[in-house]
Tab-separated table of C-alpha atoms in Angstrom:
chain	number	residue	atom	x	y	z
A	1	MET	CA	-89.463	38.926	-131.171
A	2	THR	CA	-91.216	37.019	-128.411
A	3	ASP	CA	-87.812	35.397	-127.550
A	4	VAL	CA	-86.201	38.754	-127.459
A	5	VAL	CA	-88.695	40.172	-125.024
A	6	THR	CA	-88.560	37.109	-122.997
A	7	THR	CA	-84.825	37.263	-122.684
A	8	ARG	CA	-85.052	41.079	-121.947
A	9	ARG	CA	-87.538	40.418	-119.148
A	10	ARG	CA	-85.243	37.759	-117.679
A	11	ASP	CA	-82.227	39.999	-117.835
A	12	VAL	CA	-84.175	42.660	-115.937
A	13	THR	CA	-85.503	40.127	-113.299
A	14	ARG	CA	-81.942	38.840	-112.735
A	15	GLN	CA	-80.573	42.424	-112.417
A	16	ARG	CA	-83.193	43.322	-109.948
A	17	LEU	CA	-82.655	40.304	-107.816
A	18	ARG	CA	-78.720	40.872	-107.821
A	19	ASP	CA	-79.395	44.580	-106.757
A	20	ALA	CA	-81.713	43.515	-104.045
A	21	ALA	CA	-79.373	40.696	-102.898
A	22	ALA	CA	-76.507	43.101	-102.720
A	23	GLU	CA	-78.323	45.275	-100.372
A	24	VAL	CA	-79.317	42.430	-98.121
A	25	PHE	CA	-76.023	40.776	-98.189
A	26	ALA	CA	-74.366	43.977	-97.181
A	27	GLU	CA	-76.783	44.535	-94.389
A	28	VAL	CA	-76.872	40.945	-92.833
A	29	GLY	CA	-74.316	38.900	-94.652
A	30	LEU	CA	-74.719	35.585	-96.497
A	31	ASP	CA	-75.904	33.489	-93.528
A	32	GLY	CA	-78.373	36.169	-92.368
A	33	ALA	CA	-79.876	36.677	-95.847
A	34	SER	CA	-82.842	34.794	-96.729
A	35	VAL	CA	-84.281	34.064	-100.339
A	36	GLU	CA	-87.559	35.597	-98.904
A	37	ALA	CA	-85.801	38.849	-97.924
A	38	ILE	CA	-83.977	39.111	-101.186
A	39	CYS	CA	-87.392	38.472	-103.057
A	40	GLU	CA	-89.269	41.038	-100.960
A	41	ARG	CA	-86.638	43.622	-101.572
A	42	ALA	CA	-86.699	42.910	-105.301
A	43	GLY	CA	-90.447	42.755	-105.426
A	44	PHE	CA	-90.634	39.240	-106.758
A	45	THR	CA	-91.833	35.839	-105.593
A	46	ARG	CA	-89.759	32.813	-104.694
A	47	GLY	CA	-90.720	31.393	-107.936
A	48	ALA	CA	-89.032	34.216	-109.870
A	49	PHE	CA	-85.959	33.625	-107.788
A	50	TYR	CA	-85.715	29.989	-108.372
A	51	SER	CA	-86.239	30.280	-111.968
A	52	ASN	CA	-83.120	32.315	-112.204
A	53	PHE	CA	-80.861	30.983	-109.481
A	54	GLU	CA	-80.605	27.584	-107.768
A	55	THR	CA	-79.419	28.944	-104.480
A	56	LYS	CA	-78.524	32.305	-102.789
A	57	GLU	CA	-74.856	31.189	-102.734
A	58	GLU	CA	-75.040	30.987	-106.589
A	59	LEU	CA	-76.382	34.586	-106.703
A	60	PHE	CA	-73.876	35.745	-104.093
A	61	LEU	CA	-71.002	34.335	-106.241
A	62	GLU	CA	-72.291	36.029	-109.213
A	63	LEU	CA	-72.374	39.386	-107.483
A	64	ALA	CA	-68.750	38.781	-106.379
A	65	GLY	CA	-67.645	38.192	-109.910
A	66	ILE	CA	-69.328	41.261	-111.137
A	67	VAL	CA	-67.608	43.409	-108.717
A	68	ALA	CA	-64.172	41.896	-109.653
A	69	ARG	CA	-64.829	42.258	-113.505
A	70	GLU	CA	-65.938	45.736	-113.204
A	71	ARG	CA	-63.044	46.843	-111.254
A	72	VAL	CA	-60.504	45.325	-113.887
A	73	ALA	CA	-62.587	46.877	-116.705
A	74	ALA	CA	-62.231	50.214	-115.026
A	75	VAL	CA	-58.602	50.088	-114.675
A	76	GLN	CA	-58.138	48.801	-118.186
A	77	ALA	CA	-60.028	51.696	-119.616
A	78	ARG	CA	-57.889	54.147	-117.604
A	79	ILE	CA	-54.705	52.517	-118.722
A	80	ALA	CA	-55.772	52.587	-122.190
A	81	GLU	CA	-56.477	56.494	-121.817
A	82	LEU	CA	-53.059	57.073	-120.309
A	83	GLU	CA	-51.404	55.122	-123.046
A	84	GLN	CA	-53.000	57.363	-125.675
A	85	GLN	CA	-51.752	60.283	-123.785
A	86	GLY	CA	-48.275	58.913	-124.256
A	87	VAL	CA	-47.566	58.729	-120.535
A	88	PHE	CA	-45.654	55.267	-120.567
A	89	THR	CA	-43.335	56.520	-123.443
A	90	GLU	CA	-42.052	59.746	-121.502
A	91	ALA	CA	-38.385	59.752	-120.779
A	92	HIS	CA	-38.815	60.311	-116.978
A	93	VAL	CA	-41.566	58.131	-115.669
A	94	ASP	CA	-42.836	58.432	-112.136
A	95	ALA	CA	-44.060	54.916	-111.374
A	96	LEU	CA	-45.986	55.855	-108.334
A	97	SER	CA	-47.849	58.566	-110.191
A	98	ILE	CA	-48.795	56.400	-112.994
A	99	ILE	CA	-50.121	53.722	-110.784
A	100	GLN	CA	-52.054	56.194	-108.585
A	101	SER	CA	-53.504	57.665	-111.698
A	102	ALA	CA	-54.519	54.316	-113.129
A	103	LEU	CA	-55.959	53.243	-109.879
A	104	ASP	CA	-58.024	56.336	-109.214
A	105	VAL	CA	-61.041	54.802	-111.195
A	106	ALA	CA	-60.826	51.696	-109.156
A	107	ASP	CA	-62.794	52.955	-106.263
A	108	GLU	CA	-63.882	50.282	-103.658
A	109	ASP	CA	-66.981	50.848	-101.673
A	110	ARG	CA	-68.017	49.035	-98.594
A	111	LEU	CA	-70.620	46.809	-100.456
A	112	GLY	CA	-67.830	45.501	-102.769
A	113	ILE	CA	-65.552	44.731	-99.935
A	114	LEU	CA	-68.250	43.075	-97.922
A	115	LEU	CA	-69.286	40.828	-100.883
A	116	MET	CA	-65.707	39.713	-101.518
A	117	SER	CA	-65.007	39.085	-97.781
A	118	GLU	CA	-68.296	37.183	-97.280
A	119	ILE	CA	-67.704	34.938	-100.354
A	120	ARG	CA	-64.081	34.199	-99.239
A	121	ILE	CA	-65.175	33.232	-95.708
A	122	HIS	CA	-67.739	30.819	-97.009
A	123	ALA	CA	-65.444	29.405	-99.717
A	124	LEU	CA	-63.081	28.194	-96.983
A	125	ARG	CA	-65.939	25.961	-95.703
A	126	ASN	CA	-67.636	25.004	-98.980
A	127	PRO	CA	-65.666	23.002	-101.613
A	128	LYS	CA	-68.129	24.019	-104.457
A	129	LEU	CA	-67.944	27.733	-103.617
A	130	ALA	CA	-64.131	27.298	-103.206
A	131	ALA	CA	-63.768	26.079	-106.769
A	132	ALA	CA	-65.994	28.904	-108.218
A	133	TYR	CA	-64.122	31.490	-106.148
A	134	LEU	CA	-60.690	30.307	-107.306
A	135	ALA	CA	-61.770	30.281	-110.835
A	136	GLN	CA	-62.830	34.014	-110.496
A	137	ASP	CA	-59.714	34.704	-108.555
A	138	GLU	CA	-57.728	33.512	-111.560
A	139	GLU	CA	-59.932	35.562	-113.877
A	140	MET	CA	-58.970	38.655	-111.828
A	141	VAL	CA	-55.243	37.725	-111.823
A	142	ARG	CA	-55.317	37.459	-115.628
A	143	GLY	CA	-57.080	40.719	-115.887
A	144	VAL	CA	-54.586	42.655	-113.620
A	145	ALA	CA	-51.651	40.917	-115.388
A	146	GLN	CA	-52.962	42.345	-118.732
A	147	ILE	CA	-52.999	45.710	-117.212
A	148	ILE	CA	-49.317	45.134	-116.030
A	149	ASP	CA	-48.390	43.949	-119.569
A	150	ASP	CA	-50.107	47.170	-121.118
A	151	VAL	CA	-48.168	49.326	-118.778
A	152	ALA	CA	-44.836	47.627	-119.669
A	153	ARG	CA	-45.550	47.574	-123.377
A	154	GLY	CA	-44.827	51.348	-123.673
A	155	GLY	CA	-41.108	50.653	-122.936
A	156	ALA	CA	-40.536	53.283	-120.115
A	157	LEU	CA	-41.166	50.832	-117.280
A	158	ALA	CA	-39.885	47.224	-116.627
A	159	PHE	CA	-41.153	44.977	-113.846
A	160	ARG	CA	-38.887	42.988	-111.342
A	161	VAL	CA	-41.213	40.063	-111.378
A	162	SER	CA	-43.581	38.462	-113.995
A	163	SER	CA	-46.830	40.106	-114.651
A	164	GLU	CA	-48.766	37.393	-112.999
A	165	GLU	CA	-46.695	37.546	-109.818
A	166	ALA	CA	-46.980	41.247	-109.717
A	167	ALA	CA	-50.881	40.861	-110.095
A	168	ARG	CA	-51.217	38.304	-107.285
A	169	LEU	CA	-49.015	40.556	-105.121
A	170	MET	CA	-51.047	43.631	-105.794
A	171	MET	CA	-54.250	41.800	-105.375
A	172	THR	CA	-53.226	40.625	-102.013
A	173	VAL	CA	-52.120	44.102	-100.909
A	174	TRP	CA	-55.320	45.679	-102.264
A	175	GLU	CA	-57.665	43.215	-100.554
A	176	GLY	CA	-55.830	43.653	-97.157
A	177	ALA	CA	-55.741	47.330	-97.411
A	178	SER	CA	-59.550	47.530	-98.338
A	179	VAL	CA	-60.620	45.319	-95.510
A	180	ARG	CA	-58.483	47.262	-93.040
A	181	ALA	CA	-60.083	50.554	-94.243
A	182	ALA	CA	-63.595	49.060	-93.849
A	183	MET	CA	-62.937	47.915	-90.420
A	184	ALA	CA	-61.434	51.372	-89.485
A	185	GLY	CA	-64.837	52.862	-90.440
A	186	LEU	CA	-63.325	55.197	-93.079
A	187	ASP	CA	-65.635	56.880	-95.399
A	188	TYR	CA	-65.730	56.120	-99.163
A	189	GLN	CA	-63.239	58.665	-100.284
A	190	ASP	CA	-60.552	57.812	-97.571
A	191	MET	CA	-61.112	54.105	-98.087
A	192	CYS	CA	-60.331	54.532	-101.766
A	193	ARG	CA	-57.372	56.707	-100.959
A	194	ARG	CA	-55.796	54.411	-98.609
A	195	SER	CA	-56.155	51.271	-100.762
A	196	ASN	CA	-54.889	52.919	-103.753
A	197	GLU	CA	-51.886	54.372	-101.963
A	198	GLU	CA	-50.922	50.979	-100.555
A	199	LEU	CA	-51.157	49.545	-104.047
A	200	ALA	CA	-49.099	52.318	-105.632
A	201	ARG	CA	-46.232	51.777	-103.116
A	202	VAL	CA	-46.187	48.025	-103.814
A	203	ALA	CA	-46.176	48.869	-107.434
A	204	GLN	CA	-43.297	51.150	-106.881
A	205	LEU	CA	-41.279	48.430	-105.412
A	206	ILE	CA	-41.796	46.097	-108.272
A	207	LEU	CA	-41.250	48.570	-110.984
A	208	GLU	CA	-37.892	49.943	-112.262
A	209	PRO	CA	-37.343	52.570	-114.820
A	210	ARG	CA	-35.694	51.509	-118.158
């Protein structure tokens, strides 16, 4: 019982540190953030931080991974819902509408965009971060490729490229659209709409009705 309580407390501590770090990173970036600022925001001491994370970069990378995995999971759940509704087996399939419907749950907020942009910039300069970032990127590709395979499995749609190639292309477009929307100062809803619309148009180019 003691081990369970200890594990639960550790999980709560890590989550509070992640939440606090997400706010601090979004406000001042990775370079501007300090362990002290993160601890103060979370209400912990430096000891609590270093008993859970070796560096702020490790914490930042973990946050970026959570953002990516949650996005994939949300889209996968939406795809499963559409599949149960029989959308993919209809005689006349509107690829653009399907992709837009699937991506409606994949909303990107400014925090997520900042986290991913920050970690990408620092990964260019830090080999250790680069290796971890590329590993997470591959995880994201596999997740999106699985979504594409799920869409194609219904039989109503076929892709002009492999699922992995399609996943990489769609990720590149999504990242660019999201960053441009954030730079343009769009609000949350407009940011989501623009990135989803660009993704949907790319999907239409690589999809063909069977």
